Structures are given as C-alpha cells and as structure tokens.
Short mmCIF file of C-alpha atoms and ligand atoms in Angstrom, two decimals:
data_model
loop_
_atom_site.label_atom_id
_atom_site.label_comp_id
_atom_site.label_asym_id
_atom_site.label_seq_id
_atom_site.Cartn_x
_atom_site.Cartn_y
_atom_site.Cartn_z
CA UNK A 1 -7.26 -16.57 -37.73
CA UNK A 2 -6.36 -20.61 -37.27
CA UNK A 3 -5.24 -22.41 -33.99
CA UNK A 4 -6.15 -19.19 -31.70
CA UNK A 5 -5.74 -20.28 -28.19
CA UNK A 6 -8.73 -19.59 -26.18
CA UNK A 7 -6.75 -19.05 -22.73
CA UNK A 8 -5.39 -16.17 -22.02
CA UNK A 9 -1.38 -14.94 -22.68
CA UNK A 10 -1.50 -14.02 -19.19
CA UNK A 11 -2.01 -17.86 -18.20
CA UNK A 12 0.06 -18.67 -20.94
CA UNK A 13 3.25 -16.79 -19.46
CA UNK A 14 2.91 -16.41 -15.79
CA UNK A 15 5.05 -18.09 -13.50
CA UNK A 16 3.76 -21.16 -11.87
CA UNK A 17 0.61 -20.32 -9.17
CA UNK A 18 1.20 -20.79 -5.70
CA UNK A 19 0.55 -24.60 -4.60
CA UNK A 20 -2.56 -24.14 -2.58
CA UNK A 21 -4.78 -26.30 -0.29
CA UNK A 22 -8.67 -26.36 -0.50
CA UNK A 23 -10.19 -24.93 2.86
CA UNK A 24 -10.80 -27.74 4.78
CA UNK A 25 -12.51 -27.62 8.63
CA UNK A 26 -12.58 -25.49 10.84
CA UNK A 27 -10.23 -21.78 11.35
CA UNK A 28 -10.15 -19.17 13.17
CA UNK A 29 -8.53 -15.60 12.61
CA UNK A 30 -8.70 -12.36 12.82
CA UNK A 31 -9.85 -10.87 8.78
CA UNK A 32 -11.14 -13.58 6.30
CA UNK A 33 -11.02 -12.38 2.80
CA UNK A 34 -13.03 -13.49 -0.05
CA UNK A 35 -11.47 -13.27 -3.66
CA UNK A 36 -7.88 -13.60 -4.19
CA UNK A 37 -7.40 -10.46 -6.44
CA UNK A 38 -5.28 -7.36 -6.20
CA UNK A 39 -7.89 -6.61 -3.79
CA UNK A 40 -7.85 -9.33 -1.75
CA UNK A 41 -4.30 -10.14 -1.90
CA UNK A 42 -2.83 -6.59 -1.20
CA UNK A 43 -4.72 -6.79 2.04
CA UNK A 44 -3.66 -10.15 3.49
CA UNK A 45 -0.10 -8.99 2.63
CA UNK A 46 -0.40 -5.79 4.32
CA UNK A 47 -2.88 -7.78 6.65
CA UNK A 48 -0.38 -9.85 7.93
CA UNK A 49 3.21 -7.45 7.90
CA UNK A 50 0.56 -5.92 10.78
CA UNK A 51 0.17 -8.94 12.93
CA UNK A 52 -3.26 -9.32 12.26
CA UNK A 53 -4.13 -13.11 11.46
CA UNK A 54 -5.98 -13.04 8.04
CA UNK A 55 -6.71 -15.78 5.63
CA UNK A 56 -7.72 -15.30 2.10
CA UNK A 57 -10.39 -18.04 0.05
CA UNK A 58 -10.40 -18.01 -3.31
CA UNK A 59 -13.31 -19.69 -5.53
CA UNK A 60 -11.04 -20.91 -8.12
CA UNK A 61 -7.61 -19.86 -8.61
CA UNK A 62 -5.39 -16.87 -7.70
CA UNK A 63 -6.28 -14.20 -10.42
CA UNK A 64 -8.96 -15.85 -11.85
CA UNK A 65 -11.08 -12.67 -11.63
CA UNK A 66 -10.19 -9.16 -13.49
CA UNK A 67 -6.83 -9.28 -11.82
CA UNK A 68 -5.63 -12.41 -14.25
CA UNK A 69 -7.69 -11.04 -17.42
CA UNK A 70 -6.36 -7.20 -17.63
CA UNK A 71 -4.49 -5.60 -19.48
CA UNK A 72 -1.40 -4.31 -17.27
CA UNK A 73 -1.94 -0.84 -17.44
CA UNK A 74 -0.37 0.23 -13.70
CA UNK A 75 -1.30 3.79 -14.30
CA UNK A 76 -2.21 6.90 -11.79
CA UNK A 77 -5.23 7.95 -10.82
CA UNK A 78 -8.73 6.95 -12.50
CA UNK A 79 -10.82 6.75 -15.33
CA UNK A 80 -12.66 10.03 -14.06
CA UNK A 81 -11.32 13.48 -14.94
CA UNK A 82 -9.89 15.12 -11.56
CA UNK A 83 -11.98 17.46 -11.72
CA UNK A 84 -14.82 15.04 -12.47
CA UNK A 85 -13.73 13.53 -9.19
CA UNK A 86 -13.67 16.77 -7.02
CA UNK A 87 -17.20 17.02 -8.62
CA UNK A 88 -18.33 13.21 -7.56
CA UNK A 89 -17.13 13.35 -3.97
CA UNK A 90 -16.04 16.88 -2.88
CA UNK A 91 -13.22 18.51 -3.79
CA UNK A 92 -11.24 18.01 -0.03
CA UNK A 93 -11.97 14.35 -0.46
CA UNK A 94 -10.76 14.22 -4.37
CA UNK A 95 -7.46 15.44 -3.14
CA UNK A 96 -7.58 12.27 -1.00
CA UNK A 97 -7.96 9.80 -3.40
CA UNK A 98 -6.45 11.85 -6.05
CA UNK A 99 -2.93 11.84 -4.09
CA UNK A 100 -3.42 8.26 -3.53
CA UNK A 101 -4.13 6.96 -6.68
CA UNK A 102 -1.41 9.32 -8.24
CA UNK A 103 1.42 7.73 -6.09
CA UNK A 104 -0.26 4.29 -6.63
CA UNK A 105 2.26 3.24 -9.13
CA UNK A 106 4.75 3.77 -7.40
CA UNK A 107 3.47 1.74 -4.41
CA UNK A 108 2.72 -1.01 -7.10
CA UNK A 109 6.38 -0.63 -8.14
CA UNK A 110 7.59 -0.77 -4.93
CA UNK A 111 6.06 -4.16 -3.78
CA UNK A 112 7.50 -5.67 -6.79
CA UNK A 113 11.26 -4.99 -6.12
CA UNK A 114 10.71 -5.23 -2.54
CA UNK A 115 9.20 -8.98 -3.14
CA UNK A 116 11.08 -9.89 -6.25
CA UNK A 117 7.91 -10.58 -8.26
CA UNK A 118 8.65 -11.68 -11.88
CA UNK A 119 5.53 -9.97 -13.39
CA UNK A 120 7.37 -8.44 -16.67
CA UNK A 121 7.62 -5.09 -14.90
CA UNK A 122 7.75 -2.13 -16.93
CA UNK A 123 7.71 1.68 -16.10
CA UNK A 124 8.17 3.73 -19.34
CA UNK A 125 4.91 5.18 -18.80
CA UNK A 126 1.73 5.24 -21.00
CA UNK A 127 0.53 7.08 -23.63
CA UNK A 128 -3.98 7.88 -23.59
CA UNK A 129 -3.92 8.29 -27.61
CA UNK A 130 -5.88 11.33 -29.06
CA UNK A 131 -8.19 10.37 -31.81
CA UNK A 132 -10.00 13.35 -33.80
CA UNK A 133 -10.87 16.60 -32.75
CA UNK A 134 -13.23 15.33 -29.41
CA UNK A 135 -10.15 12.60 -28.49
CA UNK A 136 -7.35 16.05 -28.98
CA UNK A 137 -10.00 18.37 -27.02
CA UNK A 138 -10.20 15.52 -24.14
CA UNK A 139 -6.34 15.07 -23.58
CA UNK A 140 -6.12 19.28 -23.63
CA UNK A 141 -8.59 18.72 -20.56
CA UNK A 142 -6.94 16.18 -19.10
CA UNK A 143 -3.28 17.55 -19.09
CA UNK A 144 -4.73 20.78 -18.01
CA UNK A 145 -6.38 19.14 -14.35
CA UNK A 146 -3.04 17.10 -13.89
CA UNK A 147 -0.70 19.93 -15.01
CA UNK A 148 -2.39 21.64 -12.24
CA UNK A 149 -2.32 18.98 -9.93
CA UNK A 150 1.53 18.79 -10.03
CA UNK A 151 1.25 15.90 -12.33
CA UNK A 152 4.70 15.31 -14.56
CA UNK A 153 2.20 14.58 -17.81
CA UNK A 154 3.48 15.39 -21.58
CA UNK A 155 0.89 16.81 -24.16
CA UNK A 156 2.51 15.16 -27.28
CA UNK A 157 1.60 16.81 -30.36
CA UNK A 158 0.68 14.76 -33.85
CA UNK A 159 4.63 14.26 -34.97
CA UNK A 160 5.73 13.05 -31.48
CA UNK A 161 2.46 11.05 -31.02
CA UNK A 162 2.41 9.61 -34.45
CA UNK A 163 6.56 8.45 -33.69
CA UNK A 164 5.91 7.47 -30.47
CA UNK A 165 2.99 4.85 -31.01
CA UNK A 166 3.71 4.06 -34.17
CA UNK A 167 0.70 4.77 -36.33
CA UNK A 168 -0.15 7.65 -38.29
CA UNK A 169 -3.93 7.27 -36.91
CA UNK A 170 -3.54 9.58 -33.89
CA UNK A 171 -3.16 13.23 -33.55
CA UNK A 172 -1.83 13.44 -30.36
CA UNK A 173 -1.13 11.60 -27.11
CA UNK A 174 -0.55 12.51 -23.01
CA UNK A 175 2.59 10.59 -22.06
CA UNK A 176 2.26 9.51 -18.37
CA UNK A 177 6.06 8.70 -16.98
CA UNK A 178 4.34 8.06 -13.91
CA UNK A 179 2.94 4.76 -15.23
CA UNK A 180 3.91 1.49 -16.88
CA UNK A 181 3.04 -2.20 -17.77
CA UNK A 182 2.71 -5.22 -15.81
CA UNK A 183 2.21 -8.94 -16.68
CA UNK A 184 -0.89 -8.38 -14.33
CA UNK A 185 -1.29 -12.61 -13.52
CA UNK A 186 2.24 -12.67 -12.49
CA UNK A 187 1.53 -9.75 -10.37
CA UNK A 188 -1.29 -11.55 -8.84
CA UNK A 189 0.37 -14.52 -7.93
CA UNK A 190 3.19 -12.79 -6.66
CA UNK A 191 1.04 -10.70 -4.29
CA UNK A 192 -0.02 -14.28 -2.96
CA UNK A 193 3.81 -15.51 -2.71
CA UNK A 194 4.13 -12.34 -0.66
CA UNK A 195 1.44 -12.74 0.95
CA UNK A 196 2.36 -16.64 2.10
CA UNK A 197 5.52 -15.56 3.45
CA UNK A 198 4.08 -13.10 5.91
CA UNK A 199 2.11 -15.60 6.99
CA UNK A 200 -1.34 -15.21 5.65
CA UNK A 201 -3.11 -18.34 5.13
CA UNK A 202 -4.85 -18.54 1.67
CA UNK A 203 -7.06 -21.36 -0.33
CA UNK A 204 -8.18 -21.76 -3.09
CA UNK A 205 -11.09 -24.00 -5.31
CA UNK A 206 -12.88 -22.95 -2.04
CA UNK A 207 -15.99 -21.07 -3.44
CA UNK A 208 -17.87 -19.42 -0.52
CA UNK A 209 -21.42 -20.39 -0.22
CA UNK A 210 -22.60 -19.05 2.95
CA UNK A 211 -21.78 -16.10 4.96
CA UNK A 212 -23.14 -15.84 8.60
CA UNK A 213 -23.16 -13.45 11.49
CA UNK A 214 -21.98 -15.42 14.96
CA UNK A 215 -21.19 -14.20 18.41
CA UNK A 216 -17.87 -13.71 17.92
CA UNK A 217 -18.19 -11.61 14.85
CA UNK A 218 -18.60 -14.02 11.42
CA UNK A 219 -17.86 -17.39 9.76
CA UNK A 220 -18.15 -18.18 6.20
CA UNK A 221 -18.66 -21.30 4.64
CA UNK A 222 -17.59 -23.69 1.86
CA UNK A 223 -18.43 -26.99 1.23
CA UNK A 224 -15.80 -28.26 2.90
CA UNK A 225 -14.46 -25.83 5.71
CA UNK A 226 -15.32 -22.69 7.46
CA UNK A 227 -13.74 -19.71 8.77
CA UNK A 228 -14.57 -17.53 11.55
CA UNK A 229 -13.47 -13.96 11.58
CA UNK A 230 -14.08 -10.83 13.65
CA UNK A 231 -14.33 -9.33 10.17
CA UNK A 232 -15.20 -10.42 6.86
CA UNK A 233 -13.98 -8.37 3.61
CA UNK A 234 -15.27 -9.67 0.13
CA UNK A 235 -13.05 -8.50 -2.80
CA UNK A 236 -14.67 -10.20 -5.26
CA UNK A 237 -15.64 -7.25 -7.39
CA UNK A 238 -16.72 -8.44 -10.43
CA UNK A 239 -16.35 -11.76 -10.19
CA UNK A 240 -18.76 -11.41 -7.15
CA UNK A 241 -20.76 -15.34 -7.39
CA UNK A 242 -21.98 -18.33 -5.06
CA UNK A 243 -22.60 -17.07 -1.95
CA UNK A 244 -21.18 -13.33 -2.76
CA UNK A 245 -23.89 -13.19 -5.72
CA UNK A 246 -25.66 -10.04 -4.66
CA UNK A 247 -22.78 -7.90 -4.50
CA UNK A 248 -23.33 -8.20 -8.34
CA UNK A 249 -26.01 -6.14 -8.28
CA UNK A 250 -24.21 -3.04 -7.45
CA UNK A 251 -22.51 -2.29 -10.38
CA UNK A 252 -22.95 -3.20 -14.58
CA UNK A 253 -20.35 -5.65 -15.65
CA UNK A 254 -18.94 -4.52 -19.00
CA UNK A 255 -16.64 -7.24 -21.02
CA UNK A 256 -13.60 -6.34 -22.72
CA UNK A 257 -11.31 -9.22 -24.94
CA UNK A 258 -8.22 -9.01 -25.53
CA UNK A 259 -5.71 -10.44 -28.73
CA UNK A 260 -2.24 -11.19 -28.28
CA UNK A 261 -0.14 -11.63 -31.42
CA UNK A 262 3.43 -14.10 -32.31
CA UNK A 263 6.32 -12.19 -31.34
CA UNK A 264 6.73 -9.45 -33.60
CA UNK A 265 9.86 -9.26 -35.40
CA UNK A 266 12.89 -6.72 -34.68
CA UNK A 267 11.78 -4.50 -37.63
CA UNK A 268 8.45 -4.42 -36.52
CA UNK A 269 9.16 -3.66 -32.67
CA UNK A 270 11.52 -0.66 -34.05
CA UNK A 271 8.34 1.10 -35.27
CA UNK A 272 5.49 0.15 -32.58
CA UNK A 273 5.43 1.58 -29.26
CA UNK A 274 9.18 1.82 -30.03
CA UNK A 275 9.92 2.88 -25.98
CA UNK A 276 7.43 -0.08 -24.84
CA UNK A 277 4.61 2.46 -23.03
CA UNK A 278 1.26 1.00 -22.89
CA UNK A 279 -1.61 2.85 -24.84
CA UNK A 280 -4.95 3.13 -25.46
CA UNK A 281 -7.14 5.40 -27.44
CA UNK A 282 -10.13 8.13 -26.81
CA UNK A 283 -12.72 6.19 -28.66
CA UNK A 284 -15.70 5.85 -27.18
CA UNK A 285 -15.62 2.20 -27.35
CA UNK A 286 -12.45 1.99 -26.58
CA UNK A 287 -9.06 -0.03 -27.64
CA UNK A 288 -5.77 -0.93 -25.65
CA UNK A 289 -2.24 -2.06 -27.49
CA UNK A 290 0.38 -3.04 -25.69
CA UNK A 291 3.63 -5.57 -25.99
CA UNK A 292 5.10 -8.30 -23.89
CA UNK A 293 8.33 -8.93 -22.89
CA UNK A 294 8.15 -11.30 -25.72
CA UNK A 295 7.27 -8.52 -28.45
CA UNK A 296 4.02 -9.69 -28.65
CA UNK A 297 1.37 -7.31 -29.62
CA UNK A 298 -1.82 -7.37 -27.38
CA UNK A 299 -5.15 -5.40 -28.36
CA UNK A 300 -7.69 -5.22 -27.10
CA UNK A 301 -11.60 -3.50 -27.36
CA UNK A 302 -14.75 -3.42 -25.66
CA UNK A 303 -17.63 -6.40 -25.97
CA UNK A 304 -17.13 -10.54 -25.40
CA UNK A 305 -14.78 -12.54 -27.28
CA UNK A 306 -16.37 -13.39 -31.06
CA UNK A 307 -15.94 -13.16 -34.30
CA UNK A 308 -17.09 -9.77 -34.52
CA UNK A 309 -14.71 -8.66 -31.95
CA UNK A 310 -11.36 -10.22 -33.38
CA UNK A 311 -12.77 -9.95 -37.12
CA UNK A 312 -12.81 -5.87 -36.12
CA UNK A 313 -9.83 -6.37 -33.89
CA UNK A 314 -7.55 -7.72 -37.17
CA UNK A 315 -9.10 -5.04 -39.15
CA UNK A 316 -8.05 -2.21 -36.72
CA UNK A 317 -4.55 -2.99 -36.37
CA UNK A 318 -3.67 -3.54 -39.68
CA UNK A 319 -5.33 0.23 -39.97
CA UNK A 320 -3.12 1.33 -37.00
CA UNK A 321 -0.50 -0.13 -38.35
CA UNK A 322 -0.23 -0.57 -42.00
CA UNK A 323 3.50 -1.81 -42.15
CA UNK A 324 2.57 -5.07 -40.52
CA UNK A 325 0.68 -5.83 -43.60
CA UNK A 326 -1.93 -7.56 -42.24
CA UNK A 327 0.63 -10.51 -41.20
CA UNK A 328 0.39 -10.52 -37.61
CA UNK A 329 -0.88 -14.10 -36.83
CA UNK A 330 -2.90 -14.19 -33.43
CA UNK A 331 -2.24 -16.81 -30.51
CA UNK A 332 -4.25 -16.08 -27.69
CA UNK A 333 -7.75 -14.63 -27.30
CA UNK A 334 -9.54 -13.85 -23.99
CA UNK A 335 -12.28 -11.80 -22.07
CA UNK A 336 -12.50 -10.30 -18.73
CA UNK A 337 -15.47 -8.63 -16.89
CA UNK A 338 -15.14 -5.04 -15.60
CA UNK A 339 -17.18 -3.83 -13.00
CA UNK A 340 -18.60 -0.35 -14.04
CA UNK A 341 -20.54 1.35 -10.30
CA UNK A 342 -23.01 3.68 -11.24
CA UNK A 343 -20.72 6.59 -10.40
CA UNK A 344 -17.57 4.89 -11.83
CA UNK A 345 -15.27 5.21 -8.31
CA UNK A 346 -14.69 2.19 -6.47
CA UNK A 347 -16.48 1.74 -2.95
CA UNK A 348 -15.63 -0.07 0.38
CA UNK A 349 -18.95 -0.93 1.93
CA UNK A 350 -19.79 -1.72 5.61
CA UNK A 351 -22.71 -3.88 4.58
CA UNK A 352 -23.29 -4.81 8.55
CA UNK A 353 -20.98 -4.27 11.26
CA UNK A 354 -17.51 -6.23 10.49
CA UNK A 355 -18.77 -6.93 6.66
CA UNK A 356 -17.17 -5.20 4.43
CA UNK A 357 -17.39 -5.19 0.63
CA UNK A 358 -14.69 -3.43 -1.80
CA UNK A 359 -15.89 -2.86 -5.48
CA UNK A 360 -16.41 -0.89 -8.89
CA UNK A 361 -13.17 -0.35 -9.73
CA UNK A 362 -14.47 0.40 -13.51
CA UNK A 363 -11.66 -0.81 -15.10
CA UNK A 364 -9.16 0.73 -13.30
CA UNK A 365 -7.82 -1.96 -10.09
CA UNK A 366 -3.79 -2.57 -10.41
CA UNK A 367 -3.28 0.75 -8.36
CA UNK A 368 -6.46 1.22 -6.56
CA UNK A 369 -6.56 -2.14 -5.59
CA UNK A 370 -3.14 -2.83 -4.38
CA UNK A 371 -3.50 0.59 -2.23
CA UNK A 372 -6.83 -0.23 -1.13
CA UNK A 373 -5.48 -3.85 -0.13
CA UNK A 374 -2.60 -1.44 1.83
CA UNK A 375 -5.23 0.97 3.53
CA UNK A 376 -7.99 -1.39 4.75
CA UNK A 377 -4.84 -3.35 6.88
CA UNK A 378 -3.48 0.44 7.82
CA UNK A 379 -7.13 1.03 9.07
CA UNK A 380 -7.86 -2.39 10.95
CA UNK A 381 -4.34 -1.89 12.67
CA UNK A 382 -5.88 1.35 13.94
CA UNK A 383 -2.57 2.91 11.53
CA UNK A 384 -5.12 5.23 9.40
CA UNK A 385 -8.91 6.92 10.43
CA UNK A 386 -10.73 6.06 7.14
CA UNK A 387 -9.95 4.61 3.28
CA UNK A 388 -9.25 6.89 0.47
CA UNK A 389 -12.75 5.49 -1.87
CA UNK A 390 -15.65 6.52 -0.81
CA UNK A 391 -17.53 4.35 2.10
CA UNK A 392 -20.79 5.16 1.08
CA UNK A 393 -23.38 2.19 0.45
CA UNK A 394 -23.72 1.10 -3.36
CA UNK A 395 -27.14 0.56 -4.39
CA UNK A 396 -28.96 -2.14 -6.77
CA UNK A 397 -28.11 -0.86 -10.18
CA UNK A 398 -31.84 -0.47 -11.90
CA UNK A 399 -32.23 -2.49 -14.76
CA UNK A 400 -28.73 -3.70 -14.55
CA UNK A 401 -29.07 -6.40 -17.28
CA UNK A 402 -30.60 -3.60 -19.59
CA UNK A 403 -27.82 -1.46 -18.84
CA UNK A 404 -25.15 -4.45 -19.75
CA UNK A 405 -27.02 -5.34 -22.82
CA UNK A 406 -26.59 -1.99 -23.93
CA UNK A 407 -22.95 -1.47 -23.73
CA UNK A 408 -22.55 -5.09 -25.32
CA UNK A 409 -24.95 -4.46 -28.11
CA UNK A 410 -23.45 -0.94 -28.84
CA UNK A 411 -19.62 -2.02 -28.81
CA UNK A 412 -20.87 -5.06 -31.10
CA UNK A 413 -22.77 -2.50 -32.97
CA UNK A 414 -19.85 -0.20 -33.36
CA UNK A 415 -17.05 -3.02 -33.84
CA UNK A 416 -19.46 -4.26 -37.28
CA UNK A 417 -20.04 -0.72 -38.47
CA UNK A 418 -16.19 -0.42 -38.34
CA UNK A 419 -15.96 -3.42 -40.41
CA UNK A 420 -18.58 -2.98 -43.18
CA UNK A 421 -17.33 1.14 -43.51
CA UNK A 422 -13.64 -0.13 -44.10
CA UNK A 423 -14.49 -2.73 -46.71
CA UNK A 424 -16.81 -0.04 -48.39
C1 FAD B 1 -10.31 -6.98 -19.39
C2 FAD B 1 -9.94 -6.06 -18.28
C3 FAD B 1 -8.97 -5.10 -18.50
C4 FAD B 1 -8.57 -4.28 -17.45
N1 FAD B 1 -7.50 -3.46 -17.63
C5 FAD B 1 -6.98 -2.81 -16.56
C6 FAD B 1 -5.77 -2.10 -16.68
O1 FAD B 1 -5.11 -2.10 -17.71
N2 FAD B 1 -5.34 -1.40 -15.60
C7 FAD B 1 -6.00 -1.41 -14.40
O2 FAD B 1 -5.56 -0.76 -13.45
N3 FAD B 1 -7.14 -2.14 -14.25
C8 FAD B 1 -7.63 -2.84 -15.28
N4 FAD B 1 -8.75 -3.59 -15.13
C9 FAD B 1 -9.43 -3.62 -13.82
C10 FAD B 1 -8.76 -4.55 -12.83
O3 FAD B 1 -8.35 -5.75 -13.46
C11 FAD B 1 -9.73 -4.89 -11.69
O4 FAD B 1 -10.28 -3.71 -11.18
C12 FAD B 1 -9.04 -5.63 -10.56
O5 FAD B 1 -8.44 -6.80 -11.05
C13 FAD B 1 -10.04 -5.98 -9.46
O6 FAD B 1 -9.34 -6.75 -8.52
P1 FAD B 1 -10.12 -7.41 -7.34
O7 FAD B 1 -9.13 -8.11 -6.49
O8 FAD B 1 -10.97 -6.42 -6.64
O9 FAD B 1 -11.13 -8.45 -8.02
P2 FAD B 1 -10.81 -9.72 -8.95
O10 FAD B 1 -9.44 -9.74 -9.45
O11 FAD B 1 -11.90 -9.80 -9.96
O12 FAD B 1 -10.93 -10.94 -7.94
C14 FAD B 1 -12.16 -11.38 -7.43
C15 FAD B 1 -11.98 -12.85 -7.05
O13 FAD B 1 -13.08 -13.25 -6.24
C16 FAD B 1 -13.31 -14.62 -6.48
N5 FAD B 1 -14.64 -14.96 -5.99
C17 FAD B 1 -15.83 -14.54 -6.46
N6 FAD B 1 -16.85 -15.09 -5.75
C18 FAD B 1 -16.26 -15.86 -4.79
C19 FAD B 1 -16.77 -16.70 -3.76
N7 FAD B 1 -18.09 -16.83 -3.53
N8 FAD B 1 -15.89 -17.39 -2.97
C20 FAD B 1 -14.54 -17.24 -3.15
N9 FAD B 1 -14.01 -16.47 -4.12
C21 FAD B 1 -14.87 -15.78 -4.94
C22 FAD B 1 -13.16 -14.73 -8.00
O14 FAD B 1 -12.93 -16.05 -8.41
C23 FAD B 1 -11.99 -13.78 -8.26
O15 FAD B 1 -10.75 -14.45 -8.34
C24 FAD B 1 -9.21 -4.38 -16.17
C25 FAD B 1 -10.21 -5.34 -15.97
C26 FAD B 1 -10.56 -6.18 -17.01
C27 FAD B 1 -11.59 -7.24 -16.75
#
C-alpha cells in the first residue's frame, strides 16, 4: 500500500463545511449545545423550527467527532437484539425506542429531501452478513424478533446471499429495505446548513473549557466567548474533551478504521454489492464494506489505524473477494472512536437541573441521533413528556482503560491471527 492518504474519504468528498465564526463575547439564548454532531445538530435544527433560541459550539469542526468518521450505515433500530432491549429496559419501554429507532431512517431520509442535503443518499437497504454456523444461528434470531415486530426484513439464504454481496464467504444474509447508506460528513454538514437557516447560531474552533451554573440557569465558556443558557445539552459523545472530559468516563471508547479503495471498475461493481446495500458481517470483531457514489470500496474492522489493521484489511478482501485479484489499490485510511455504555443503549442524562448529557450510542448514531436531536427540541417545546433512550444516570465505567485495552489488544490479536493462519 503506497501514497495512502491519512484523511478520511469522508473529508475527501464532502461538500464544502459551513463558513463558521469562532465564539466570540458574550450570548445569550435559550439551549446551548456542545458538539456539533448528529446529536447536536439534529437538535438546534429541530431547536430552532420550535422558536426556541439555541446555539451550537463546536471544538473543532462540524463532524469532526463519530459523525464525520462513520461508516454511513442509516439503519433501524440498534445493535441490541429487540428482545435484548425489552430485556435491558422493560418491555413497554423497548416498544418505545424500538418504534423509534425502526422509523429512524425514514426520519433521516426525510430531512435530507426536505433540506436538499447532498450527502450521497442511498436507500437500497443493508444486508448483516451471516458468517458460519453462530453468524446463520444469529440472523435466524434476529429476523425472528423483527418478523415479529412487523419488521419488512428478508432471511436470504447462501445462493441469494452469496449473489447479493458478492463473495462466496457468507452463508446467508438479513436484507433490511428499511435502511441505506449515507456519505455521513455530508450529512453532518448539511444538518448544520439546515440548521443555519432556521436560525440557530453555531461556532466552531470554540472548544468549551468551562461549564458553570448562574442565576439564570448556565453559561459556558471558551477562551474567547461565553454563552448563557437556561439549559445546557453536551452531545459530545465520544469525542467528550476540554471542559466536557468527564463525560468520558461513562462509557469505553472502542476504535474502528476504515479503507476506502480507487474506484472500482464497471466489471468489478457488476459483482460487489451489485444493488449498492451496505453490509457488514457477524464476526465477532467485526467488518463493514460498503461503496461510494464513486464505486469506491470502503472496509472497514475493529482496532486503530496500523499496519496490522490494513495489512489484515488487504488480506480480507481479497478473501471476500477473490476476482479483484488482490488489485484494489487503497487511497484513504482513517479511524473513528465509538462510544460503547456499559449497557450498549444510548442515554440522555440530567447531570443537574438544566444539564443535560446525550451519549453511548455504541456505534449506532445516524438514526438515534438525528431522532434524539428531534425529541429533546419536541420535549423542551413542551411537544413530547419524555425521550425515547433511557434517562437514567450513566456511571464511571470501572477500569475503563482496562476495558479499552482489551477490545484493542483482542481485535489486534485477532486481525494478526487472521494474517499468519492465511499465509499458513
Ligand atoms: C468508525 C465509526 C463507525 C460508525 N458507523 C456507524 C454507522 O455505520 N451507522 C451508525 O448509525 N452509526 C455509526 N457510528 C456511530 C455514530 O457515528 C455516532 O454514534 C454518532 O456520530 C454520534 O454523534 P454525536 O453527535 O452524538 O457525537 P459526535 O459526532 O462524536 O460529535 C461530538 C462533537 O463534540 C465535539 N466536542 C467534544 N468536546 C467538546 C468541547 N469541550 N467543546 C466543544 N465541542 C466539543 C467534538 O469535536 C465532536 O465534533 C460509527 C461511529 C464510528 C466512530
């Protein structure tokens, strides 16, 4: 691999970021939001379509956190099972969030036609790719609990599978039509156009340092400006640093890096992920494929961005897909930081009264986050009663650094065991 661009496709191929100012002096509204994410974005849109004077800083640029770095899977739902959820949280509050998070794409969907975002928007669904007996007995689980939830999932058998992403590696696959790709930066930075033209007010290169209660409710502070708010909402998941640092504690942050290829060539785009659905696979330690609008390929796996990752990452796809004869040349190579809670749902904390903290989205934010964005405006405009995610406190992960070690050390572990058993 020569010449492979350390910045991410995403970056690469987004269109231009808003034009932003730095938060200067003094201002006063009604929500200040810290983190311009989905998160973060979603609700100064919604924020503002309500009236409600909101204003969002951002530490660096729109999308720098996991909402720039993903991988544009807009699917339904979560990473949890339903049932899995029912179990979590009760099974009258998994309906909740199930129902929400099942019509999440759509909402996602919706906001891009109704704002014109260029973000590369694709619905053909997605396909969760079965891989031996434990990834075929996992999809039959998983089909089951949405079948009965009304879902419109397809249990694909090996044939259809096999045609339908393109390798001979799989034994089956659950098609999702409810689902599709995004160029997830794009989507970002949309969000924010949208969100400018309702009249939020947002910043960024503002990192907040200091956050402090005041009569009126609360002010935060960066080293050049302040804002005071009645209420404060950080949506920095995990990105969560400066003054925000502790929210860090509250969940593990797990890496994941991600390859994009050249453009494939016609031929090759005939045979992979022929109807352009985004996939990824049962492993335990996980991969992602995907194409652009460009007909690039994009893979991705668990662990930081390294030699072990994209030696194993080269490796894999030329066993996924043999007919590209190991002559896909990479371009870009990046890494993003998911923020796993300990019971892998994401949470909306009141931290003190009027501070508010929205995290552990796990690896699953384009939906949840845009909808959560949505309901935390519907509920400060006194339009809803409570969120869909659980409001229950997070607490200090116990030996969080352990915990990430562990999940770094055994993707790295698994990623070189891959590599040495193939050259056997
Ligand atoms: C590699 C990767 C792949 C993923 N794939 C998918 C996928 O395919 N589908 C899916 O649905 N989800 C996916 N996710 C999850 C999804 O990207 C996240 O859940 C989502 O982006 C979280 O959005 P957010 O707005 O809450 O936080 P973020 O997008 O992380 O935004 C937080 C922002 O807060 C800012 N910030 C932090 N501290 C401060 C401060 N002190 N002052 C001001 N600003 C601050 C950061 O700079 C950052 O921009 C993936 C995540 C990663 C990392």
């Amino acid at each position: 691999m020569s010449e492979l661009s350390c910045d991410s496709l995403w970056r690469a191929s987004a269109p231009a970021a808003p034009v932003l100012p730095q938060l200067e002096g003094r201002l006063n509204v009604d929500v200040v939001i810290v983190g311009g994410g989905f998160t973060g974005l979603s609700a100064a849109l919604h924020m503002a379509k309500f009236g409600i004077s909101v204003a969002v800083v951002e530490a660096q640029e729109i999308g720098f956190g996991g909402s720039g770095r993903n991988v544009g899977l807009a699917n339904a739902g979560l990473w949890l099972e339903p049932d899995q959820l029912d179990k979590a949280i009760g099974i009258e509050a998994g309906k909740v969030l199930y129902d929400a998070l099942a019509a999440a794409p759509d909402y996602v969907y919706k906001l891009i036609d109704e704002y014109k975002i260029q973000c590369e928007a694709t619905r053909n669904g997605t396909l969760h790719a079965g891989v031996g007996k434990a990834g075929l007995a996992q999809l039959e689980r998983r089909y089951e609990q949405l079948a009965k939830r009304g879902a419109p999932v397809q249990l694909l058998n090996t044939a259809e599978a096999q045609s339908r992403i393109g390798s001979e590696k799989f034994n089956s696959a659950l098609f999702d039509p409810r689902a599709g790709t995004i160029q997830p930066l794009a989507y970002a930075r949309g969000l924010a156009d949208a969100a400018l033209k309702e009249g939020a007010k947002l910043f960024d290169h503002s990192p907040v340092n200091k956050i402090q209660p005041t009569q009126e409710g609360w002010a935060i502070f960066t080293e050049q400006g302040e804002v005071h708010a009645e209420k404060v909402i950080l949506a920095t998941n995990a990105y969560s640093e400066h003054g925000v640092k502790e929210q860090a504690r509250k969940f593990v942050p797990i890496f994941y890096s991600q390859l994009a290829s050249k453009p494939l060539s016609e031929p090759q785009l005939r045979q992979i992920l022929p109807n352009k659905e985004g996939a990824w696979d049962t492993c335990t330690v996980m991969s992602s494929f995907r194409l652009d609008q460009q007909g690039r390929l994009i893979f991705g796996g668990m662990g930081g961005e390294g030699s072990v990752l994209s030696n194993w990452a080269c490796q894999r796809v030329s066993e996924l897909f043999p007919f590209l004869n190991k002559a896909v040349e990479w371009d870009y190579c990046w890494t993003g930081k998911i923020a796993y809670s300990e019971d892998h749902l994401p949470h909306c904390q009141q931290l003190q009264n009027g501070l508010f903290s929205v995290a552990g989205y796990s690896g699953r934010g384009i939906g949840p986050g845009t909808v959560v964005g949505a309901e935390l405006a519907q509920w400060f405009a006194g339009q809803r009663e409570s969120l869909s995610i659980p409001t229950t406190l997070l607490r200090d992960i116990p030996f969080r650094e352990l915990k990430r070690m562990f999940y770094e050390v055994g993707a790295h572990t698994y990623h070189l065991g891959q590599q040495s058993h193939a050259l056997d």
